[in-house]
Amino acid sequence: MNNFKEREYKVTLFKDRMKIQYNIKNVFKSAKVKNRVLPTKKRDKENPYMTTQQYTKTLKKFKNKLYDLDIQANKSVYITLTTSSISLWNDLKSRFQALILCLKRNFGKIYYIRAIESHDKDNHFHIHMIVMFENEIPTNLNKEWIEKHWKQGFVDYKNVSEPYGIIDYMTTFKSENINPTNDKYTKLPQFVQVISHSVDFPKSEKKEIITTKNEMNEIVDSFKEYCFEETGKQAYVYSDGHKYIDKDTGEIIYCLDRQYLHKAKTNKISS
């Protein structure tokens, strides 16, 4: 009797995007221990920075989480906030919260997604953020308005055409964040929220399917055809994975964990 069970994949379908989880079984299940005291995070007094490993895990975790959010391009703007003098995390956080409060006071209900990164040549930070409004983008909101109320440095302001392409960018590991004195660490402080979003940010409707490889490939092919028909371009594909060492050969092997697919900006001319 053949007890072989075909490998399963988890496909999450949205209206304009999808994600595939390749490893849905947790092989290493932790033992249940009664009255166990969980270890607390210990601050590294020798090196106050977040490790590159922890930063990478955070980015992957949030990419998966942010793909569930319902980011509506026609109601959203993409803003980059730079700083010319802020080098302390708490100062940056308070300045950001002040800007969010100012946006709410002037334009009503908003939702945001923000990612904080380090500059390439100094210890200053900059912020990438998507701001989504409840109804429509205010006509009097522009780069000059943001600069006037940010007051900390240069501002970039764009309308959003590919929201999940921006999510890909915001959750991509960038070499500028690596600590120049020790590449095992970043230039970001330990235990800080490098990525966050409004707790009430709307979520998209989705359908989750547990399927086999052949069925998963058929779903992917169908989605790619849909994207091309809608936009005239191929679907964007972003892959996340990890490396491990084969215990028998010593070879470093790349293992695919998830793939994210979304529509590109259309280049079709409407009639």
Short mmCIF file of C-alpha atoms in Angstrom, two decimals:
data_model
loop_
_atom_site.label_atom_id
_atom_site.label_comp_id
_atom_site.label_asym_id
_atom_site.label_seq_id
_atom_site.Cartn_x
_atom_site.Cartn_y
_atom_site.Cartn_z
CA MET A 1 0.00 0.00 0.00
CA ASN A 2 1.38 3.42 -0.96
CA ASN A 3 1.19 5.83 1.99
CA PHE A 4 2.98 8.63 0.16
CA LYS A 5 1.18 11.94 0.55
CA GLU A 6 1.75 14.61 -2.06
CA ARG A 7 3.22 17.85 -0.77
CA GLU A 8 0.66 20.55 -0.07
CA TYR A 9 0.77 24.28 -0.76
CA LYS A 10 -1.29 27.12 0.66
CA VAL A 11 -2.56 29.61 -1.92
CA THR A 12 -4.20 32.85 -0.77
CA LEU A 13 -6.23 34.56 -3.49
CA PHE A 14 -7.22 38.23 -3.50
CA LYS A 15 -8.94 40.24 -6.21
CA ASP A 16 -5.72 41.60 -7.74
CA ARG A 17 -2.92 39.56 -6.14
CA MET A 18 -2.03 36.23 -4.59
CA LYS A 19 0.52 34.64 -2.30
CA ILE A 20 1.80 31.08 -2.08
CA GLN A 21 3.16 29.42 1.04
CA TYR A 22 5.43 26.50 0.22
CA ASN A 23 6.04 25.15 3.74
CA ILE A 24 2.71 24.81 5.51
CA LYS A 25 3.70 22.00 7.86
CA ASN A 26 5.63 22.85 11.01
CA VAL A 27 7.84 19.80 11.42
CA PHE A 28 9.49 20.97 14.62
CA LYS A 29 6.68 21.11 17.14
CA SER A 30 7.67 22.37 20.56
CA ALA A 31 6.96 20.22 23.59
CA LYS A 32 4.21 21.33 25.94
CA VAL A 33 5.63 22.06 29.37
CA LYS A 34 3.45 23.06 32.28
CA ASN A 35 4.34 26.13 34.34
CA ARG A 36 7.13 27.03 31.95
CA VAL A 37 8.49 30.57 32.20
CA LEU A 38 9.18 31.84 28.73
CA PRO A 39 12.54 33.54 28.26
CA THR A 40 12.44 37.30 27.91
CA LYS A 41 14.32 39.30 25.32
CA LYS A 42 17.69 40.34 26.67
CA ARG A 43 19.22 43.59 25.55
CA ASP A 44 22.75 43.21 24.22
CA LYS A 45 24.71 45.78 26.21
CA GLU A 46 27.80 45.24 24.08
CA ASN A 47 26.01 46.03 20.83
CA PRO A 48 22.77 48.07 20.97
CA TYR A 49 21.77 47.35 17.36
CA MET A 50 19.29 44.95 15.83
CA THR A 51 20.91 41.94 14.19
CA THR A 52 20.64 41.51 10.41
CA GLN A 53 19.00 38.13 11.04
CA GLN A 54 16.26 39.65 13.19
CA TYR A 55 15.76 42.50 10.71
CA THR A 56 15.38 40.02 7.84
CA LYS A 57 12.81 38.01 9.81
CA THR A 58 10.86 41.19 10.61
CA LEU A 59 10.74 42.21 6.94
CA LYS A 60 9.49 38.77 5.85
CA LYS A 61 6.88 38.68 8.60
CA PHE A 62 5.48 42.08 7.66
CA LYS A 63 5.50 41.42 3.91
CA ASN A 64 3.17 38.49 4.54
CA LYS A 65 1.04 40.59 6.88
CA LEU A 66 0.83 43.70 4.69
CA TYR A 67 -0.33 41.73 1.64
CA ASP A 68 -3.59 41.10 3.53
CA LEU A 69 -4.36 44.83 3.78
CA ASP A 70 -6.78 46.47 1.36
CA ILE A 71 -4.62 49.29 -0.03
CA GLN A 72 -6.72 51.27 -2.50
CA ALA A 73 -4.45 53.09 -4.95
CA ASN A 74 -6.94 55.83 -5.84
CA LYS A 75 -7.17 56.84 -2.19
CA SER A 76 -3.48 56.57 -1.33
CA VAL A 77 -0.24 58.55 -1.57
CA TYR A 78 3.35 57.38 -1.11
CA ILE A 79 5.56 59.67 0.96
CA THR A 80 9.25 59.55 1.86
CA LEU A 81 10.36 61.65 4.84
CA THR A 82 14.07 62.34 5.28
CA THR A 83 15.82 63.82 8.29
CA SER A 84 18.77 66.18 8.36
CA SER A 85 19.35 66.19 12.12
CA ILE A 86 17.36 63.42 13.84
CA SER A 87 19.55 60.51 14.92
CA LEU A 88 17.64 59.35 18.03
CA TRP A 89 14.85 56.83 17.55
CA ASN A 90 12.47 58.34 20.11
CA ASP A 91 12.80 61.77 18.50
CA LEU A 92 11.96 60.31 15.09
CA LYS A 93 8.98 58.44 16.51
CA SER A 94 7.54 61.56 18.18
CA ARG A 95 8.01 63.66 15.03
CA PHE A 96 6.25 61.00 12.96
CA GLN A 97 3.33 60.78 15.39
CA ALA A 98 3.02 64.58 15.25
CA LEU A 99 2.75 64.46 11.45
CA ILE A 100 0.11 61.71 11.59
CA LEU A 101 -1.90 63.76 14.09
CA CYS A 102 -1.62 66.82 11.84
CA LEU A 103 -2.86 64.81 8.83
CA LYS A 104 -5.86 63.56 10.82
CA ARG A 105 -6.76 67.03 12.08
CA ASN A 106 -6.68 68.49 8.58
CA PHE A 107 -8.05 65.64 6.46
CA GLY A 108 -10.01 63.35 8.76
CA LYS A 109 -9.70 59.58 8.99
CA ILE A 110 -6.49 58.12 7.55
CA TYR A 111 -4.70 54.77 7.54
CA TYR A 112 -0.96 54.40 7.19
CA ILE A 113 1.83 51.89 6.65
CA ARG A 114 5.35 53.04 7.50
CA ALA A 115 8.86 51.62 7.31
CA ILE A 116 11.92 53.25 8.88
CA GLU A 117 15.36 52.81 7.38
CA SER A 118 18.85 54.19 7.89
CA HIS A 119 20.70 56.50 5.52
CA ASP A 120 23.69 55.14 3.65
CA LYS A 121 26.43 57.45 4.96
CA ASP A 122 25.26 58.56 8.42
CA ASN A 123 23.17 57.48 11.39
CA HIS A 124 20.11 59.49 10.42
CA PHE A 125 16.86 57.76 9.50
CA HIS A 126 14.25 58.17 6.79
CA ILE A 127 10.66 56.97 6.57
CA HIS A 128 8.72 55.42 3.70
CA MET A 129 4.97 55.52 4.18
CA ILE A 130 1.69 54.88 2.42
CA VAL A 131 -1.17 57.09 3.59
CA MET A 132 -4.68 56.01 2.61
CA PHE A 133 -7.66 58.31 3.09
CA GLU A 134 -11.18 57.20 3.91
CA ASN A 135 -12.75 58.81 0.84
CA GLU A 136 -10.39 60.41 -1.66
CA ILE A 137 -7.00 62.11 -1.75
CA PRO A 138 -7.45 65.75 -0.61
CA THR A 139 -6.91 68.22 -3.45
CA ASN A 140 -4.86 70.55 -1.24
CA LEU A 141 -2.43 67.83 -0.10
CA ASN A 142 0.92 67.95 -1.90
CA LYS A 143 4.68 67.83 -1.35
CA GLU A 144 4.81 71.44 -0.14
CA TRP A 145 2.12 70.78 2.49
CA ILE A 146 4.00 67.75 3.83
CA GLU A 147 7.34 69.62 3.93
CA LYS A 148 5.73 72.52 5.77
CA HIS A 149 4.40 70.26 8.52
CA TRP A 150 7.28 67.75 8.61
CA LYS A 151 10.03 70.42 8.97
CA GLN A 152 12.82 67.84 9.34
CA GLY A 153 14.21 67.42 5.84
CA PHE A 154 13.49 66.62 2.21
CA VAL A 155 10.11 65.11 1.27
CA ASP A 156 9.14 62.99 -1.74
CA TYR A 157 5.43 62.72 -2.59
CA LYS A 158 3.80 60.49 -5.23
CA ASN A 159 0.41 59.11 -6.09
CA VAL A 160 0.14 55.33 -5.71
CA SER A 161 -0.25 53.20 -8.84
CA GLU A 162 1.10 49.82 -7.65
CA PRO A 163 0.52 49.59 -3.87
CA TYR A 164 1.83 46.05 -3.46
CA GLY A 165 4.91 46.92 -5.50
CA ILE A 166 5.56 49.57 -2.83
CA ILE A 167 5.04 46.93 -0.14
CA ASP A 168 7.66 44.78 -1.89
CA TYR A 169 10.07 47.72 -1.76
CA MET A 170 9.33 48.67 1.85
CA THR A 171 9.93 45.11 3.04
CA THR A 172 13.09 44.43 1.01
CA PHE A 173 16.40 44.16 2.87
CA LYS A 174 18.69 47.03 1.81
CA SER A 175 22.44 47.12 2.31
CA GLU A 176 22.25 50.73 3.58
CA ASN A 177 20.92 49.36 6.87
CA ILE A 178 23.95 47.15 7.54
CA ASN A 179 26.26 48.35 10.29
CA PRO A 180 29.63 49.22 8.68
CA THR A 181 31.61 48.07 11.72
CA ASN A 182 29.95 44.63 11.97
CA ASP A 183 27.78 43.18 9.19
CA LYS A 184 26.00 40.87 11.67
CA TYR A 185 24.18 43.97 12.89
CA THR A 186 22.14 46.76 11.35
CA LYS A 187 22.22 50.47 12.17
CA LEU A 188 18.74 50.13 13.70
CA PRO A 189 18.26 49.97 17.49
CA GLN A 190 17.27 46.71 19.19
CA PHE A 191 13.58 45.86 19.73
CA VAL A 192 12.11 48.79 17.79
CA GLN A 193 9.21 48.68 15.35
CA VAL A 194 10.92 49.23 12.02
CA ILE A 195 7.63 48.56 10.23
CA SER A 196 4.11 49.26 11.47
CA HIS A 197 0.63 50.13 10.25
CA SER A 198 -2.64 51.50 11.58
CA VAL A 199 -4.27 48.84 13.73
CA ASP A 200 -7.61 49.45 12.01
CA PHE A 201 -6.26 49.36 8.44
CA PRO A 202 -8.96 47.60 6.35
CA LYS A 203 -8.23 44.04 5.25
CA SER A 204 -9.02 42.56 1.86
CA GLU A 205 -11.40 39.71 1.25
CA LYS A 206 -9.44 36.57 0.52
CA LYS A 207 -9.82 32.91 -0.24
CA GLU A 208 -7.35 30.34 1.08
CA ILE A 209 -6.81 27.03 -0.71
CA ILE A 210 -4.70 24.03 0.34
CA THR A 211 -3.66 22.38 -2.88
CA THR A 212 -1.13 20.18 -4.68
CA LYS A 213 1.76 21.35 -6.86
CA ASN A 214 0.00 20.74 -10.18
CA GLU A 215 -3.17 22.50 -9.05
CA MET A 216 -1.12 25.36 -7.62
CA ASN A 217 0.70 25.81 -10.94
CA GLU A 218 -2.63 25.93 -12.77
CA ILE A 219 -3.86 28.66 -10.40
CA VAL A 220 -0.66 30.66 -10.89
CA ASP A 221 -0.82 30.36 -14.68
CA SER A 222 -4.46 31.46 -14.64
CA PHE A 223 -3.60 34.49 -12.47
CA LYS A 224 -0.71 35.47 -14.77
CA GLU A 225 -3.02 35.32 -17.79
CA TYR A 226 -5.55 37.49 -15.96
CA CYS A 227 -2.85 40.06 -15.12
CA PHE A 228 -1.68 40.25 -18.73
CA GLU A 229 -5.24 40.64 -20.01
CA GLU A 230 -5.93 43.41 -17.47
CA THR A 231 -2.70 45.40 -17.80
CA GLY A 232 -0.82 44.28 -20.89
CA LYS A 233 2.12 43.41 -18.62
CA GLN A 234 3.38 40.31 -16.88
CA ALA A 235 2.53 39.84 -13.19
CA TYR A 236 5.16 40.90 -10.68
CA VAL A 237 6.57 37.96 -8.74
CA TYR A 238 8.49 38.41 -5.48
CA SER A 239 10.04 35.41 -3.72
CA ASP A 240 11.04 34.91 -0.08
CA GLY A 241 13.12 32.00 1.16
CA HIS A 242 15.97 30.89 3.37
CA LYS A 243 19.27 29.05 3.08
CA TYR A 244 20.37 25.96 4.95
CA ILE A 245 23.34 23.61 4.91
CA ASP A 246 22.74 20.04 3.75
CA LYS A 247 24.03 17.82 6.59
CA ASP A 248 25.17 15.10 4.16
CA THR A 249 26.91 17.15 1.46
CA GLY A 250 27.67 20.40 3.29
CA GLU A 251 26.14 22.24 0.34
CA ILE A 252 24.27 25.50 0.91
CA ILE A 253 20.71 25.09 -0.42
CA TYR A 254 18.08 27.76 -1.01
CA CYS A 255 14.57 26.85 0.13
CA LEU A 256 11.59 28.81 -1.22
CA ASP A 257 9.14 29.81 1.54
CA ARG A 258 6.65 32.16 -0.11
CA GLN A 259 5.91 33.85 -3.40
CA TYR A 260 3.90 37.03 -3.88
CA LEU A 261 2.26 37.94 -7.19
CA HIS A 262 0.43 41.14 -8.06
CA LYS A 263 -0.73 43.13 -11.05
CA ALA A 264 1.55 45.69 -12.65
CA LYS A 265 0.52 49.19 -13.65
CA THR A 266 -1.46 49.00 -16.86
CA ASN A 267 0.04 50.19 -20.14
CA LYS A 268 -3.14 49.58 -22.09
CA ILE A 269 -4.81 52.52 -23.83
CA SER A 270 -8.46 52.72 -22.91
CA SER A 271 -10.88 53.26 -25.76
#
